[in-house]
Amino acid sequence: MSRTPAAGRRAVLTVLAALALAGCAPAEGASVADAGDFRVVYESARDPEYRQWQADLRQVRVLEDVAEALNRTFILPQDVRLAFAECGEPNAFYDPDVRRIRICYELMDEMYGVFDGTTKSEEELNEAAWGAIYFTLYHELGHALVDLWDIPITGREEDAVDQLAAFLLTDGTEEGEAAAINGANAFLLEHDREGGSVDESALWNEHSLDPQRFYNIICWVYGRDPDSYAYLIDDGTLPRERAELCGEEYERLDRSWTGLLSPYLKEQEGE
């Protein structure tokens, strides 16, 4: 199976065009100091396969392109590191102590396993797996922004940064919306791979249940553009009862995150 970081780079270059955030103009008179940047680091990997992935990712500059786009968009009080890393488990996380977002190679491996058998071609497999990886990256970006600027969150932060990831990815590109949908699909497929059961730890966990995260993300994608995503109702992916609320849900999400992010966005060229 080919796991092609170049496919990820093609996706991210189009996804990141949305980070101009045309609907999120910086607050007039904002005086927030810009004292940091997103910076890429490469952590050592022991597994030979992961070392090869690291070399490929360096070559196609996946994280470098992410960092450059984010640095054109967000004001930061301190530097934040972006890293692919060998973690010993399939995971991704933001560490506030060292201000670092890590996407684990083991998670990339898992995403390919989750989508294997659900796609018709190697190209579709790459796009699905990398879409889910980018949703995860944006989710962790949300944690970083909440921490750095002490953004007020009511309710669970995990739900809030799912919203933020969907908001950023669905802001104007088909590729970004596809990444959000694949991120959602990964939650449901992982749930099904585990037998569809819910144990007690899932009930006290800080995250919503995987099927709930799936339906939330699908709802927000649909709610932003019901005409383009009517098929999500027609094929039974999104229940009509939930779909009736999705437009209002997305409007609240848009209004809330636009207001929360506004002081921390740089002026975009042409504004």
XYZ file of C-alpha atoms in Angstrom:
271
model
C 0.000 0.000 0.000
C 1.390 3.400 -0.965
C 1.037 6.091 1.669
C 1.694 9.183 -0.313
C 2.540 12.433 1.479
C 2.418 14.146 -1.901
C -1.322 13.492 -1.922
C -1.503 15.211 1.443
C 0.433 18.169 0.119
C -1.912 18.569 -2.871
C -4.873 18.555 -0.518
C -3.413 20.946 2.020
C -2.380 23.531 -0.550
C -5.995 23.932 -1.601
C -7.384 23.580 1.914
C -5.100 26.274 3.263
C -6.362 28.795 0.751
C -9.439 28.953 2.987
C -7.352 30.293 5.846
C -7.685 33.781 4.427
C -10.946 33.620 6.411
C -12.697 36.284 4.393
C -15.583 36.273 6.831
C -13.299 36.893 9.801
C -11.891 40.350 9.306
C -9.602 41.465 12.144
C -11.341 43.535 14.776
C -11.084 47.246 14.044
C -8.530 48.829 16.315
C -7.222 45.515 17.603
C -3.870 45.979 19.311
C -2.781 42.392 19.858
C 0.980 41.967 19.583
C 2.357 39.407 17.134
C 5.309 37.803 18.913
C 5.392 34.235 17.598
C 5.186 31.898 14.618
C 4.295 28.328 13.800
C 7.603 26.511 13.326
C 8.254 23.024 11.974
C 10.465 20.550 13.795
C 11.330 16.966 12.899
C 11.553 14.599 15.829
C 13.690 11.484 15.573
C 11.968 8.241 14.563
C 13.238 4.732 15.282
C 10.949 2.706 13.025
C 12.479 2.438 9.513
C 9.090 2.985 7.859
C 8.488 6.123 9.895
C 11.962 7.393 9.060
C 11.118 7.014 5.386
C 7.842 8.845 5.915
C 9.741 11.615 7.640
C 12.102 11.945 4.687
C 9.177 12.029 2.244
C 7.302 14.591 4.328
C 10.366 16.820 4.479
C 10.706 16.621 0.726
C 7.128 17.615 -0.085
C 7.028 20.191 2.735
C 3.625 19.263 4.119
C 4.109 20.891 7.530
C 6.113 23.781 6.086
C 3.177 24.703 3.859
C 0.816 24.454 6.821
C 3.063 26.675 8.944
C 3.448 29.292 6.213
C -0.301 29.541 5.688
C -1.010 29.734 9.412
C 1.656 32.404 9.876
C -0.023 34.508 7.186
C -3.295 34.181 9.068
C -2.863 34.123 12.834
C -1.228 36.440 15.352
C 0.589 34.448 18.041
C 1.985 35.535 21.420
C 4.640 32.772 21.317
C 6.066 30.228 18.899
C 4.201 26.963 18.348
C 5.986 23.883 17.010
C 4.362 21.577 14.460
C 5.727 18.054 14.317
C 5.119 14.615 12.919
C 6.474 12.249 15.544
C 6.816 8.613 16.554
C 4.755 8.466 19.735
C 4.334 4.785 20.596
C 0.568 5.014 20.075
C -1.887 6.239 17.424
C -2.534 9.723 18.732
C -2.274 13.452 18.135
C -2.062 16.119 20.789
C -1.150 19.652 21.703
C 1.264 19.940 24.626
C 0.792 23.347 26.299
C 3.953 22.964 28.396
C 6.191 23.056 25.313
C 3.635 24.584 22.903
C 3.910 21.765 20.389
C 1.359 20.033 18.158
C 2.320 16.433 17.455
C 0.703 14.246 14.808
C 1.895 10.708 15.406
C 3.035 8.429 12.590
C 1.085 5.692 14.345
C -2.099 7.718 13.830
C -1.299 8.072 10.135
C -0.899 4.291 10.003
C -4.235 3.872 11.750
C -6.036 6.217 9.356
C -4.910 4.127 6.409
C -6.175 1.046 8.200
C -9.508 2.707 8.988
C -10.169 3.607 5.357
C -8.636 0.487 3.794
C -11.391 -1.438 2.032
C -13.762 1.541 1.971
C -12.275 3.249 -1.098
C -12.116 2.231 -4.765
C -8.548 3.206 -5.562
C -5.195 4.023 -4.025
C -5.769 7.695 -4.847
C -9.092 7.715 -2.983
C -7.456 5.940 -0.041
C -4.723 8.574 0.139
C -7.229 11.422 -0.030
C -9.470 9.897 2.646
C -6.627 9.121 5.053
C -4.932 12.483 4.583
C -8.255 14.296 4.891
C -8.749 12.708 8.304
C -5.165 13.571 9.254
C -5.723 17.220 8.342
C -8.946 17.349 10.327
C -6.967 16.048 13.301
C -4.266 18.670 12.744
C -6.835 21.459 12.713
C -8.474 20.016 15.834
C -5.138 20.218 17.663
C -4.596 23.706 16.226
C -7.826 24.636 17.967
C -6.450 23.471 21.315
C -3.317 25.532 20.708
C -5.234 28.722 19.902
C -7.527 28.299 22.910
C -4.489 27.861 25.151
C -2.341 30.647 23.702
C -4.997 33.336 23.818
C -7.069 31.932 26.681
C -10.111 31.921 24.414
C -13.263 31.496 26.515
C -15.017 28.194 25.931
C -18.306 27.139 27.464
C -18.888 23.408 27.470
C -16.304 20.828 26.536
C -13.210 22.133 24.791
C -13.013 18.972 22.666
C -16.398 19.766 21.128
C -15.420 23.403 20.616
C -12.245 22.585 18.717
C -14.114 20.057 16.566
C -16.247 23.059 15.631
C -13.185 25.163 14.902
C -11.617 22.478 12.714
C -14.835 22.161 10.725
C -15.154 25.949 10.509
C -11.658 26.401 9.084
C -11.867 23.478 6.688
C -15.293 24.355 5.284
C -14.486 27.987 4.561
C -14.679 27.912 0.798
C -12.915 24.925 -0.787
C -14.258 21.552 -1.861
C -11.005 19.985 -0.693
C -11.411 21.429 2.771
C -14.983 20.238 3.020
C -13.902 16.786 1.827
C -11.247 16.749 4.564
C -13.902 17.592 7.167
C -16.163 14.811 5.865
C -13.290 12.321 5.900
C -12.447 13.412 9.420
C -16.043 12.660 10.368
C -16.014 9.337 8.524
C -12.905 8.270 10.410
C -14.756 8.588 13.725
C -17.639 6.407 12.549
C -15.423 3.832 10.854
C -13.238 3.544 13.947
C -16.355 3.065 16.065
C -17.533 0.291 13.729
C -14.084 -1.358 13.745
C -14.368 -1.597 17.519
C -17.662 -3.446 17.189
C -19.972 -0.484 17.592
C -20.001 -0.839 21.357
C -19.700 1.923 23.943
C -17.847 1.080 27.121
C -17.933 3.081 30.345
C -14.681 4.902 29.600
C -16.283 6.432 26.508
C -19.020 7.872 28.701
C -16.705 9.676 31.116
C -14.132 10.621 28.471
C -13.690 14.326 27.668
C -14.560 13.649 24.028
C -18.056 13.134 22.687
C -18.789 9.630 21.436
C -17.322 8.953 17.996
C -20.744 8.629 16.309
C -21.783 11.944 17.866
C -18.658 13.622 16.505
C -19.442 12.131 13.094
C -22.981 13.530 12.995
C -21.920 16.917 14.346
C -19.260 17.433 11.676
C -21.520 16.192 8.873
C -24.240 18.555 10.122
C -21.919 21.569 10.039
C -20.689 20.774 6.522
C -24.284 20.429 5.346
C -25.424 23.488 7.290
C -22.898 25.744 5.579
C -24.084 24.772 2.078
C -27.311 22.717 2.068
C -27.689 22.826 -1.713
C -24.264 21.324 -2.418
C -24.572 18.672 0.277
C -28.214 17.646 -0.118
C -26.925 14.199 -1.066
C -25.969 13.675 2.575
C -29.694 13.545 3.334
C -30.643 11.647 0.187
C -28.183 8.822 0.867
C -29.166 8.564 4.524
C -25.902 9.866 5.964
C -27.599 12.749 7.782
C -31.082 12.221 9.254
C -33.613 14.791 8.059
C -34.586 15.597 11.627
C -31.032 16.741 12.385
C -30.584 18.382 8.983
C -33.432 20.790 9.737
C -31.306 22.314 12.502
C -27.951 22.332 10.748
C -28.251 25.712 9.034
C -28.875 27.429 12.364
C -26.138 25.386 14.028
C -23.596 26.446 11.429
C -24.674 30.107 11.641
C -24.090 30.062 15.410
C -20.756 28.306 14.931
C -19.700 30.825 12.279
C -20.767 33.824 14.348
C -19.109 32.527 17.505
C -15.739 31.578 16.018
C -15.626 34.676 13.833
C -15.979 36.814 16.940
C -13.548 34.768 19.024
C -10.815 34.693 16.373
C -11.225 38.230 15.085
C -8.651 39.908 17.383
C -6.008 37.348 16.449
C -6.169 37.468 12.641
C -3.713 39.328 10.478
C -4.797 41.734 7.788
C -5.075 39.846 4.510
C -3.778 41.216 1.230
C -6.494 43.010 -0.672
C -8.537 43.910 2.405
